[in-house]
Short mmCIF file of C-alpha atoms in Angstrom, two decimals:
data_model
loop_
_atom_site.label_atom_id
_atom_site.label_comp_id
_atom_site.label_asym_id
_atom_site.label_seq_id
_atom_site.Cartn_x
_atom_site.Cartn_y
_atom_site.Cartn_z
CA UNK A 1 19.37 14.96 -19.82
CA UNK A 2 19.25 12.04 -17.39
CA UNK A 3 22.42 11.60 -15.37
CA UNK A 4 22.80 8.08 -13.99
CA UNK A 5 26.57 8.01 -13.58
CA UNK A 6 28.16 6.05 -10.76
CA UNK A 7 29.24 9.28 -9.06
CA UNK A 8 25.66 10.54 -8.85
CA UNK A 9 24.48 7.21 -7.46
CA UNK A 10 27.24 7.35 -4.88
CA UNK A 11 26.13 10.83 -3.78
CA UNK A 12 22.55 9.60 -3.39
CA UNK A 13 23.70 6.63 -1.33
CA UNK A 14 25.66 8.99 0.88
CA UNK A 15 22.61 11.23 1.37
CA UNK A 16 20.52 8.26 2.43
CA UNK A 17 23.12 7.27 5.01
CA UNK A 18 23.26 10.72 6.64
CA UNK A 19 21.62 11.03 10.05
CA UNK A 20 20.73 14.39 11.56
CA UNK A 21 20.77 14.14 15.39
CA UNK A 22 17.77 15.70 17.10
CA UNK A 23 17.21 16.56 20.78
CA UNK A 24 15.15 13.36 21.05
CA UNK A 25 17.99 11.31 19.63
CA UNK A 26 20.50 12.92 21.97
CA UNK A 27 18.28 11.96 24.90
CA UNK A 28 17.95 8.40 23.57
CA UNK A 29 21.72 8.12 23.16
CA UNK A 30 22.40 9.49 26.65
CA UNK A 31 20.01 7.02 28.27
CA UNK A 32 21.39 4.09 26.29
CA UNK A 33 25.02 4.86 27.10
CA UNK A 34 24.14 5.29 30.77
CA UNK A 35 22.40 1.90 30.83
CA UNK A 36 25.24 0.23 28.94
CA UNK A 37 27.88 1.72 31.26
CA UNK A 38 25.95 0.58 34.34
CA UNK A 39 25.56 -2.92 32.94
CA UNK A 40 29.27 -3.08 32.18
CA UNK A 41 30.09 -1.97 35.73
CA UNK A 42 27.70 -4.51 37.26
CA UNK A 43 29.10 -7.34 35.17
CA UNK A 44 32.68 -6.40 36.05
CA UNK A 45 31.76 -6.45 39.75
CA UNK A 46 29.87 -9.73 39.43
CA UNK A 47 26.61 -8.07 40.41
CA UNK A 48 23.18 -9.03 39.14
CA UNK A 49 20.65 -6.25 39.52
CA UNK A 50 17.34 -5.45 37.89
CA UNK A 51 17.80 -4.01 34.42
CA UNK A 52 16.22 -0.84 33.10
CA UNK A 53 15.24 0.13 29.61
CA UNK A 54 13.97 2.80 27.25
CA UNK A 55 10.59 3.42 25.64
CA UNK A 56 10.70 5.47 22.41
CA UNK A 57 7.40 6.70 21.01
CA UNK A 58 6.48 8.74 17.97
CA UNK A 59 4.03 8.89 15.11
CA UNK A 60 4.55 7.01 11.85
CA UNK A 61 7.31 8.77 9.94
CA UNK A 62 8.84 10.42 12.99
CA UNK A 63 12.09 8.48 12.58
CA UNK A 64 11.91 5.97 15.45
CA UNK A 65 13.38 3.00 13.59
CA UNK A 66 16.08 5.16 12.00
CA UNK A 67 17.00 6.54 15.42
CA UNK A 68 17.44 3.04 16.87
CA UNK A 69 19.47 1.99 13.82
CA UNK A 70 21.73 5.03 14.24
CA UNK A 71 22.05 4.35 17.97
CA UNK A 72 23.38 0.85 17.28
CA UNK A 73 25.65 2.09 14.50
CA UNK A 74 27.18 4.74 16.75
CA UNK A 75 27.75 2.22 19.54
CA UNK A 76 28.73 -0.83 17.51
CA UNK A 77 32.29 -0.69 18.88
CA UNK A 78 30.93 -0.92 22.41
CA UNK A 79 28.32 -3.62 21.81
CA UNK A 80 29.92 -7.03 21.75
CA UNK A 81 28.92 -9.30 18.88
CA UNK A 82 30.91 -12.44 18.14
CA UNK A 83 29.21 -14.92 15.77
CA UNK A 84 31.91 -17.51 16.40
CA UNK A 85 31.06 -17.48 20.11
CA UNK A 86 27.31 -16.99 19.51
CA UNK A 87 27.44 -13.76 21.51
CA UNK A 88 25.23 -10.77 20.71
CA UNK A 89 24.66 -8.12 23.35
CA UNK A 90 21.92 -6.36 21.37
CA UNK A 91 19.05 -8.20 19.70
CA UNK A 92 16.24 -6.46 17.84
CA UNK A 93 13.06 -7.58 16.13
CA UNK A 94 9.74 -6.23 14.96
CA UNK A 95 6.75 -7.40 16.96
CA UNK A 96 4.98 -9.99 14.78
CA UNK A 97 1.28 -10.13 13.99
CA UNK A 98 -0.75 -11.39 15.73
CA UNK A 99 1.10 -9.93 18.70
CA UNK A 100 0.31 -12.64 21.22
CA UNK A 101 2.98 -13.37 23.79
CA UNK A 102 3.39 -16.85 22.28
CA UNK A 103 4.14 -15.49 18.79
CA UNK A 104 6.35 -12.71 20.16
CA UNK A 105 8.26 -15.23 22.25
CA UNK A 106 8.76 -17.52 19.26
CA UNK A 107 9.93 -14.58 17.13
CA UNK A 108 12.35 -13.56 19.87
CA UNK A 109 13.80 -17.07 19.98
CA UNK A 110 14.34 -17.00 16.23
CA UNK A 111 16.00 -13.57 16.49
CA UNK A 112 18.30 -15.08 19.11
CA UNK A 113 19.26 -17.78 16.64
CA UNK A 114 17.30 -20.52 18.35
CA UNK A 115 15.34 -22.62 15.80
CA UNK A 116 12.07 -22.72 17.69
CA UNK A 117 9.49 -25.28 16.67
CA UNK A 118 6.84 -26.89 18.78
CA UNK A 119 3.56 -26.27 20.47
CA UNK A 120 4.62 -24.90 23.84
CA UNK A 121 2.49 -22.31 25.62
CA UNK A 122 3.60 -18.72 26.06
CA UNK A 123 5.17 -19.03 29.56
CA UNK A 124 7.28 -22.04 28.52
CA UNK A 125 8.47 -20.20 25.41
CA UNK A 126 9.52 -17.18 27.44
CA UNK A 127 11.42 -19.45 29.83
CA UNK A 128 13.41 -20.57 26.78
CA UNK A 129 13.88 -16.91 25.78
CA UNK A 130 15.48 -16.16 29.14
CA UNK A 131 17.86 -19.08 28.78
CA UNK A 132 18.88 -17.96 25.30
CA UNK A 133 19.35 -14.35 26.42
CA UNK A 134 21.92 -15.54 28.95
CA UNK A 135 23.63 -17.89 26.50
CA UNK A 136 23.92 -15.06 23.97
CA UNK A 137 24.90 -12.62 26.75
CA UNK A 138 22.23 -10.27 25.47
CA UNK A 139 22.11 -7.04 27.45
CA UNK A 140 19.37 -5.34 25.41
CA UNK A 141 16.31 -6.64 23.60
CA UNK A 142 14.66 -4.19 21.20
CA UNK A 143 11.01 -4.69 20.26
CA UNK A 144 9.91 -2.44 17.39
CA UNK A 145 6.23 -1.64 16.75
CA UNK A 146 5.70 -2.62 20.38
CA UNK A 147 2.33 -0.85 20.50
CA UNK A 148 0.93 -3.96 18.82
CA UNK A 149 1.49 -5.84 22.08
CA UNK A 150 -1.50 -3.98 23.51
CA UNK A 151 -3.70 -3.82 20.43
CA UNK A 152 -7.06 -5.61 20.56
CA UNK A 153 -6.33 -7.02 24.01
CA UNK A 154 -8.19 -6.85 27.29
CA UNK A 155 -6.72 -5.29 30.42
CA UNK A 156 -6.01 -8.80 31.73
CA UNK A 157 -4.15 -9.75 28.55
CA UNK A 158 -2.19 -6.50 28.60
CA UNK A 159 -1.22 -7.18 32.21
CA UNK A 160 0.12 -10.56 31.13
CA UNK A 161 2.27 -8.75 28.55
CA UNK A 162 3.49 -6.31 31.20
CA UNK A 163 4.36 -9.13 33.58
CA UNK A 164 6.36 -10.90 30.87
CA UNK A 165 8.29 -7.76 30.01
CA UNK A 166 9.01 -7.04 33.67
CA UNK A 167 10.23 -10.60 34.19
CA UNK A 168 12.94 -10.08 31.57
CA UNK A 169 14.32 -7.05 33.38
CA UNK A 170 13.90 -8.52 36.87
CA UNK A 171 15.23 -11.97 36.02
CA UNK A 172 17.86 -12.97 38.60
CA UNK A 173 19.23 -15.52 36.11
CA UNK A 174 20.14 -12.89 33.48
CA UNK A 175 18.39 -9.49 33.57
CA UNK A 176 17.92 -7.95 30.13
CA UNK A 177 17.23 -4.29 29.40
CA UNK A 178 14.29 -3.58 27.12
CA UNK A 179 14.11 -1.00 24.38
CA UNK A 180 10.51 -0.60 23.24
CA UNK A 181 9.71 1.58 20.25
CA UNK A 182 6.37 2.27 18.68
CA UNK A 183 3.41 4.54 18.10
CA UNK A 184 1.95 6.65 20.93
CA UNK A 185 -0.44 3.79 21.79
CA UNK A 186 2.62 2.16 23.35
CA UNK A 187 2.13 4.51 26.30
CA UNK A 188 -0.96 2.50 27.21
CA UNK A 189 0.93 -0.71 27.83
CA UNK A 190 3.81 1.03 29.62
CA UNK A 191 1.43 2.83 31.97
CA UNK A 192 -0.50 -0.37 32.61
CA UNK A 193 1.87 -1.05 35.51
CA UNK A 194 3.76 1.61 37.53
CA UNK A 195 6.62 -0.83 38.14
CA UNK A 196 7.21 -1.23 34.41
CA UNK A 197 6.92 2.51 33.79
CA UNK A 198 9.45 3.19 36.54
CA UNK A 199 12.01 0.93 34.85
CA UNK A 200 11.81 2.65 31.45
CA UNK A 201 13.34 5.98 30.46
CA UNK A 202 10.76 7.77 28.27
CA UNK A 203 11.73 9.41 24.98
CA UNK A 204 9.12 10.92 22.66
CA UNK A 205 9.77 12.24 19.16
CA UNK A 206 7.49 15.23 18.92
CA UNK A 207 6.00 16.69 15.78
CA UNK A 208 7.56 19.64 14.01
CA UNK A 209 6.17 23.07 14.87
CA UNK A 210 4.98 25.08 11.87
CA UNK A 211 6.54 28.31 13.14
CA UNK A 212 9.25 27.38 15.61
CA UNK A 213 10.94 24.86 13.30
CA UNK A 214 11.07 27.01 10.14
CA UNK A 215 14.72 28.00 10.48
CA UNK A 216 15.93 24.55 11.61
CA UNK A 217 14.16 22.92 8.65
CA UNK A 218 15.69 25.38 6.19
CA UNK A 219 19.08 24.70 7.77
CA UNK A 220 18.67 20.93 7.38
CA UNK A 221 17.69 21.26 3.72
CA UNK A 222 20.74 23.44 3.11
CA UNK A 223 23.05 20.99 4.88
CA UNK A 224 21.80 18.10 2.77
CA UNK A 225 22.21 20.17 -0.39
CA UNK A 226 25.75 21.15 0.66
CA UNK A 227 26.62 17.50 1.26
CA UNK A 228 25.33 16.66 -2.22
CA UNK A 229 27.26 19.66 -3.60
CA UNK A 230 24.06 21.03 -5.09
CA UNK A 231 23.09 24.70 -5.04
CA UNK A 232 19.71 25.72 -3.68
CA UNK A 233 17.24 27.88 -5.56
CA UNK A 234 15.62 30.78 -3.70
CA UNK A 235 12.33 28.84 -3.80
CA UNK A 236 13.69 26.41 -1.17
CA UNK A 237 15.24 29.04 1.05
CA UNK A 238 12.06 30.86 2.04
CA UNK A 239 10.04 30.39 5.28
CA UNK A 240 6.93 29.53 3.26
CA UNK A 241 8.79 26.61 1.68
CA UNK A 242 9.71 25.24 5.11
CA UNK A 243 6.05 25.39 6.11
CA UNK A 244 5.03 23.60 2.91
CA UNK A 245 7.67 20.92 3.51
CA UNK A 246 6.64 20.36 7.12
CA UNK A 247 2.98 20.06 6.14
CA UNK A 248 3.80 17.67 3.29
CA UNK A 249 5.65 15.54 5.88
CA UNK A 250 2.68 15.78 8.27
CA UNK A 251 5.05 17.56 10.66
CA UNK A 252 7.10 14.39 11.18
CA UNK A 253 10.88 14.82 11.21
CA UNK A 254 11.67 11.50 9.53
CA UNK A 255 9.31 12.13 6.62
CA UNK A 256 10.67 15.66 6.20
CA UNK A 257 14.21 14.32 5.80
CA UNK A 258 12.99 11.55 3.49
CA UNK A 259 11.28 14.07 1.19
CA UNK A 260 14.44 16.18 1.10
CA UNK A 261 16.68 13.25 0.19
CA UNK A 262 14.25 12.20 -2.54
CA UNK A 263 14.04 15.75 -3.92
CA UNK A 264 17.83 15.99 -4.07
CA UNK A 265 17.97 12.57 -5.71
CA UNK A 266 15.51 13.72 -8.35
CA UNK A 267 17.52 16.89 -8.96
CA UNK A 268 20.75 14.95 -9.34
CA UNK A 269 19.38 12.19 -11.55
CA UNK A 270 17.30 14.40 -13.83
CA UNK A 271 19.56 17.42 -14.13
CA UNK A 272 22.93 16.67 -12.54
CA UNK A 273 24.77 18.63 -9.88
CA UNK A 274 24.90 21.74 -12.06
CA UNK A 275 21.21 22.51 -11.54
CA UNK A 276 19.98 23.82 -8.18
CA UNK A 277 17.49 22.13 -5.88
CA UNK A 278 14.11 23.77 -6.54
CA UNK A 279 10.60 23.71 -5.16
CA UNK A 280 9.49 21.83 -8.27
CA UNK A 281 11.68 18.87 -7.34
CA UNK A 282 9.75 18.56 -4.07
CA UNK A 283 6.44 18.92 -5.91
CA UNK A 284 7.45 16.14 -8.32
CA UNK A 285 8.47 13.85 -5.47
CA UNK A 286 5.19 14.47 -3.67
CA UNK A 287 3.25 13.67 -6.85
CA UNK A 288 5.14 10.41 -7.26
CA UNK A 289 4.37 9.47 -3.66
CA UNK A 290 0.70 10.45 -3.67
CA UNK A 291 -0.53 10.83 -7.28
CA UNK A 292 -2.19 14.05 -6.07
CA UNK A 293 -3.21 16.73 -8.54
CA UNK A 294 -1.63 20.18 -8.27
CA UNK A 295 -4.54 21.50 -6.20
CA UNK A 296 -3.78 18.82 -3.60
CA UNK A 297 0.00 19.10 -3.70
CA UNK A 298 1.33 21.06 -0.67
CA UNK A 299 4.27 22.35 -2.71
CA UNK A 300 1.96 23.89 -5.31
CA UNK A 301 -1.46 24.65 -3.77
CA UNK A 302 -1.99 28.08 -2.27
CA UNK A 303 -4.10 26.78 0.61
CA UNK A 304 -1.81 23.83 1.31
CA UNK A 305 -2.72 23.69 5.01
CA UNK A 306 -6.09 22.09 4.19
CA UNK A 307 -4.47 19.11 2.45
CA UNK A 308 -4.23 15.77 4.21
CA UNK A 309 -0.67 14.63 3.38
CA UNK A 310 -1.28 11.08 4.60
CA UNK A 311 -3.70 10.29 1.77
CA UNK A 312 -2.74 9.18 -1.71
CA UNK A 313 -4.61 10.09 -4.90
CA UNK A 314 -5.61 13.30 -3.10
CA UNK A 315 -8.56 11.42 -1.59
CA UNK A 316 -10.29 13.26 1.24
CA UNK A 317 -13.11 10.81 1.96
CA UNK A 318 -15.61 12.89 0.04
CA UNK A 319 -14.68 12.00 -3.49
CA UNK A 320 -12.27 14.87 -4.03
#
């Protein structure tokens, strides 16, 4: 019997809002708070010094964007934002496509609340960005999917990107700390210039380890089930299940959590809180996400390790 009561929906919303801190997140949070504290101290003393920043890298599904969102949520009482005074100490945006410095500059102006329109060249646009950063008293600028800044560009073009980014942190008018997040290709642009690399604290969200992370994954699944007040079936308490789940998530932490929340949602909606979370709920969720037959479903197939979890329809490039 389908259970779509308001209480069940509220539980699902709560599950989606839960964030499980990881060692990578703890490192990110420590760096951010250190940078924020230093900026506060400099401002109080009337000092203007070069800013520093953070570069966060990880594969698709690792949880980069969620980590940044949680970082801001946890620190929202410390980050000043006053719409009436047009003040916002943290500004974030996704790098637009095409990721030329002109388009990125224009997108940054819009994120700052400046209605950019015109045909200025990249350097002139970024001069306006610096003015707006000071007017908004922006201490941190977050660029998500920042690896696109270096995609399909020559070394000379990438160096231009690096110079622009450095100029924001080294600006004597109003230095702004950068938070760059993106895929591992982002390392290429950061390492293009040792001066830029030196100004960024590196944080990398690594992939889950098929053996080492078995117990932590089982613990996370149990914690989510406990929060939803749902029992767990023995089929989702075994080491083999944890290995199936990690493989289905392509060993990415963010995708693993996402699959778990969706499996619990399916259990709650389809059967209510009286029924336990089972392996079949995960298998059903995977099918809905991929349309893969049982033989290509990591929660069902015996030889699940051969399955490519990033492909839908169970396609393996050879007509499978």
